[in-house]
PDB file of C-alpha atoms in Angstrom:
ATOM      1  CA  MET Z  18      53.342 -25.597 -42.726  1.00 46.00           C
ATOM      2  CA  ASP Z  19      52.641 -25.869 -38.706  1.00 67.00           C
ATOM      3  CA  GLY Z  20      54.121 -29.429 -38.323  1.00 72.00           C
ATOM      4  CA  ARG Z  21      50.807 -31.338 -37.816  1.00 80.00           C
ATOM      5  CA  CYS Z  22      51.008 -34.975 -38.342  1.00 86.00           C
ATOM      6  CA  GLU Z  23      48.141 -35.571 -40.475  1.00 89.00           C
ATOM      7  CA  ASN Z  24      47.302 -39.206 -41.359  1.00 90.00           C
ATOM      8  CA  PRO Z  25      45.510 -40.905 -44.636  1.00 92.00           C
ATOM      9  CA  ASP Z  26      42.674 -42.043 -42.315  1.00 94.00           C
ATOM     10  CA  GLY Z  27      41.516 -38.508 -41.369  1.00 94.00           C
ATOM     11  CA  THR Z  28      42.945 -38.193 -38.078  1.00 96.00           C
ATOM     12  CA  THR Z  29      45.902 -35.966 -36.646  1.00 96.00           C
ATOM     13  CA  THR Z  30      48.377 -37.595 -34.284  1.00 97.00           C
ATOM     14  CA  LEU Z  31      49.153 -35.758 -31.098  1.00 97.00           C
ATOM     15  CA  TRP Z  32      51.331 -36.418 -28.268  1.00 98.00           C
ATOM     16  CA  ARG Z  33      51.060 -35.142 -24.559  1.00 98.00           C
ATOM     17  CA  PRO Z  34      53.719 -35.207 -22.092  1.00 97.00           C
ATOM     18  CA  THR Z  35      52.181 -35.875 -18.581  1.00 96.00           C
ATOM     19  CA  GLY Z  36      52.761 -36.589 -15.074  1.00 96.00           C
ATOM     20  CA  PRO Z  37      51.386 -39.275 -12.999  1.00 96.00           C
ATOM     21  CA  GLN Z  38      48.212 -37.575 -11.560  1.00 95.00           C
ATOM     22  CA  GLU Z  39      46.963 -36.513 -14.884  1.00 95.00           C
ATOM     23  CA  LEU Z  40      47.788 -40.017 -16.423  1.00 97.00           C
ATOM     24  CA  ALA Z  41      45.784 -41.547 -13.435  1.00 97.00           C
ATOM     25  CA  LEU Z  42      42.668 -39.355 -14.502  1.00 97.00           C
ATOM     26  CA  VAL Z  43      43.262 -40.397 -18.297  1.00 98.00           C
ATOM     27  CA  GLU Z  44      43.077 -44.022 -16.979  1.00 98.00           C
ATOM     28  CA  GLN Z  45      39.849 -43.467 -15.143  1.00 98.00           C
ATOM     29  CA  SER Z  46      38.237 -42.220 -18.343  1.00 97.00           C
ATOM     30  CA  GLY Z  47      39.007 -45.603 -20.104  1.00 98.00           C
ATOM     31  CA  TRP Z  48      41.852 -43.799 -21.900  1.00 98.00           C
ATOM     32  CA  ARG Z  49      39.423 -41.883 -23.868  1.00 98.00           C
ATOM     33  CA  ALA Z  50      39.544 -38.091 -22.374  1.00 98.00           C
ATOM     34  CA  TRP Z  51      41.762 -35.732 -21.002  1.00 98.00           C
ATOM     35  CA  PRO Z  52      40.659 -34.347 -17.407  1.00 97.00           C
ATOM     36  CA  PRO Z  53      39.521 -30.734 -16.982  1.00 95.00           C
ATOM     37  CA  ARG Z  54      41.826 -28.099 -16.559  1.00 93.00           C
ATOM     38  CA  LEU Z  55      42.686 -26.699 -13.060  1.00 88.00           C
ATOM     39  CA  ALA Z  56      42.034 -22.903 -12.458  1.00 88.00           C
ATOM     40  CA  ASP Z  57      45.763 -22.082 -13.379  1.00 90.00           C
ATOM     41  CA  GLN Z  58      45.722 -23.973 -16.602  1.00 91.00           C
ATOM     42  CA  PRO Z  59      43.614 -21.931 -19.160  1.00 95.00           C
ATOM     43  CA  ILE Z  60      45.314 -23.867 -22.133  1.00 95.00           C
ATOM     44  CA  PHE Z  61      45.357 -27.815 -22.771  1.00 97.00           C
ATOM     45  CA  TYR Z  62      48.236 -28.093 -25.307  1.00 95.00           C
ATOM     46  CA  PRO Z  63      49.178 -31.442 -26.634  1.00 97.00           C
ATOM     47  CA  VAL Z  64      52.323 -31.117 -28.944  1.00 96.00           C
ATOM     48  CA  LEU Z  65      52.940 -32.010 -32.647  1.00 94.00           C
ATOM     49  CA  ASN Z  66      56.143 -33.839 -32.360  1.00 93.00           C
ATOM     50  CA  GLU Z  67      57.120 -37.039 -30.397  1.00 95.00           C
ATOM     51  CA  ASN Z  68      60.570 -35.807 -29.557  1.00 94.00           C
ATOM     52  CA  TYR Z  69      59.573 -32.677 -28.259  1.00 94.00           C
ATOM     53  CA  ALA Z  70      57.079 -34.526 -25.907  1.00 96.00           C
ATOM     54  CA  VAL Z  71      59.800 -36.820 -24.684  1.00 96.00           C
ATOM     55  CA  ARG Z  72      61.964 -33.854 -23.931  1.00 94.00           C
ATOM     56  CA  ILE Z  73      59.164 -32.289 -21.973  1.00 94.00           C
ATOM     57  CA  ALA Z  74      58.524 -35.664 -19.749  1.00 96.00           C
ATOM     58  CA  ARG Z  75      62.171 -36.046 -18.991  1.00 96.00           C
ATOM     59  CA  GLU Z  76      63.144 -32.487 -18.242  1.00 95.00           C
ATOM     60  CA  TRP Z  77      60.074 -31.077 -16.641  1.00 94.00           C
ATOM     61  CA  ASN Z  78      57.738 -34.052 -15.497  1.00 94.00           C
ATOM     62  CA  VAL Z  79      60.441 -36.232 -13.827  1.00 95.00           C
ATOM     63  CA  PRO Z  80      61.910 -33.651 -11.643  1.00 94.00           C
ATOM     64  CA  ALA Z  81      58.362 -32.187 -10.868  1.00 94.00           C
ATOM     65  CA  SER Z  82      56.681 -35.539  -9.839  1.00 94.00           C
ATOM     66  CA  GLY Z  83      59.123 -38.267  -9.977  1.00 95.00           C
ATOM     67  CA  SER Z  84      58.011 -39.640 -13.154  1.00 96.00           C
ATOM     68  CA  GLY Z  85      56.965 -38.645 -16.693  1.00 97.00           C
ATOM     69  CA  PHE Z  86      55.173 -40.138 -19.337  1.00 98.00           C
ATOM     70  CA  VAL Z  87      54.522 -39.592 -23.215  1.00 98.00           C
ATOM     71  CA  THR Z  88      50.969 -40.226 -24.615  1.00 98.00           C
ATOM     72  CA  LYS Z  89      50.090 -40.596 -28.179  1.00 98.00           C
ATOM     73  CA  PHE Z  90      46.405 -40.162 -29.524  1.00 98.00           C
ATOM     74  CA  HIS Z  91      44.537 -39.277 -32.605  1.00 98.00           C
ATOM     75  CA  ILE Z  92      42.132 -36.416 -33.250  1.00 97.00           C
ATOM     76  CA  ASP Z  93      39.846 -36.018 -36.437  1.00 96.00           C
ATOM     77  CA  THR Z  94      41.750 -33.744 -38.600  1.00 96.00           C
ATOM     78  CA  PRO Z  95      38.949 -31.365 -39.564  1.00 96.00           C
ATOM     79  CA  TYR Z  96      38.418 -30.378 -35.918  1.00 96.00           C
ATOM     80  CA  ALA Z  97      42.096 -30.236 -35.405  1.00 95.00           C
ATOM     81  CA  ARG Z  98      42.446 -27.835 -38.146  1.00 94.00           C
ATOM     82  CA  THR Z  99      40.221 -25.332 -36.093  1.00 94.00           C
ATOM     83  CA  LEU Z 100      42.664 -25.140 -33.380  1.00 95.00           C
ATOM     84  CA  PRO Z 101      45.615 -22.823 -33.496  1.00 92.00           C
ATOM     85  CA  THR Z 102      49.341 -23.858 -33.156  1.00 92.00           C
ATOM     86  CA  GLN Z 103      51.871 -22.027 -31.217  1.00 89.00           C
ATOM     87  CA  ARG Z 104      55.526 -22.163 -31.466  1.00 86.00           C
ATOM     88  CA  ALA Z 105      57.168 -23.055 -27.875  1.00 80.00           C
ATOM     89  CA  GLY Z 106      60.766 -22.693 -28.961  1.00 73.00           C
ATOM     90  CA  GLY Z 107      62.605 -24.179 -31.894  1.00 69.00           C
ATOM     91  CA  ASN Z 108      61.099 -25.138 -35.228  1.00 67.00           C
ATOM     92  CA  ASN Z 109      60.082 -28.622 -34.065  1.00 73.00           C
ATOM     93  CA  GLU Z 110      58.666 -27.268 -30.759  1.00 85.00           C
ATOM     94  CA  ARG Z 111      54.916 -26.718 -31.668  1.00 90.00           C
ATOM     95  CA  GLU Z 112      51.936 -27.141 -29.794  1.00 93.00           C
ATOM     96  CA  LEU Z 113      48.198 -27.091 -30.432  1.00 94.00           C
ATOM     97  CA  TRP Z 114      46.451 -24.931 -28.278  1.00 95.00           C
ATOM     98  CA  VAL Z 115      42.876 -26.016 -26.692  1.00 97.00           C
ATOM     99  CA  PRO Z 116      41.208 -23.441 -24.605  1.00 96.00           C
ATOM    100  CA  ALA Z 117      40.140 -24.896 -21.324  1.00 95.00           C
ATOM    101  CA  GLU Z 118      36.565 -24.235 -21.985  1.00 95.00           C
ATOM    102  CA  ARG Z 119      36.769 -26.514 -25.221  1.00 96.00           C
ATOM    103  CA  LEU Z 120      38.336 -29.281 -23.746  1.00 97.00           C
ATOM    104  CA  THR Z 121      35.057 -31.469 -23.461  1.00 97.00           C
ATOM    105  CA  GLU Z 122      34.506 -30.757 -27.318  1.00 97.00           C
ATOM    106  CA  PHE Z 123      38.143 -31.767 -28.112  1.00 98.00           C
ATOM    107  CA  ASN Z 124      37.745 -34.854 -26.194  1.00 98.00           C
ATOM    108  CA  GLU Z 125      34.675 -35.794 -28.331  1.00 98.00           C
ATOM    109  CA  HIS Z 126      36.828 -35.761 -31.371  1.00 98.00           C
ATOM    110  CA  ILE Z 127      39.477 -38.246 -30.263  1.00 98.00           C
ATOM    111  CA  VAL Z 128      39.530 -41.026 -32.313  1.00 98.00           C
ATOM    112  CA  GLY Z 129      40.251 -44.403 -30.565  1.00 98.00           C
ATOM    113  CA  THR Z 130      42.500 -44.421 -27.050  1.00 98.00           C
ATOM    114  CA  ILE Z 131      45.085 -42.501 -25.709  1.00 98.00           C
ATOM    115  CA  GLU Z 132      48.029 -44.691 -25.329  1.00 98.00           C
ATOM    116  CA  VAL Z 133      51.263 -44.559 -23.291  1.00 98.00           C
ATOM    117  CA  THR Z 134      54.322 -44.499 -25.421  1.00 98.00           C
ATOM    118  CA  HIS Z 135      57.463 -43.530 -23.089  1.00 98.00           C
ATOM    119  CA  ARG Z 136      57.728 -43.911 -19.224  1.00 98.00           C
ATOM    120  CA  PHE Z 137      60.769 -41.913 -17.358  1.00 97.00           C
ATOM    121  CA  SER Z 138      61.697 -41.816 -13.671  1.00 94.00           C
TER     122      SER Z 138
END
């Protein structure tokens, strides 16, 4: 078991800790897509556990940019199952790894909108 949060409606819930610049780009998309990765970001990694996302937003995003956010979104489960998960640390610290070149395809499988669930400063 890799810790994925699969829902009865055929979607998988993911969380993404983010800073204000990335969040502004998500807002520009109408809350429906993640922006392209920068040259030094070969992987887009939403996480599989809300508590892990909260910790990253507080401990990494706030010191780096003055604020941190946790977002929540859903992706269709059959597509999510095609992507590998990676352990980032402890048992509950799992990430879904999306190669940068597949991010447009990934965005096409988002169901609904991306929502902000936590804000930190």
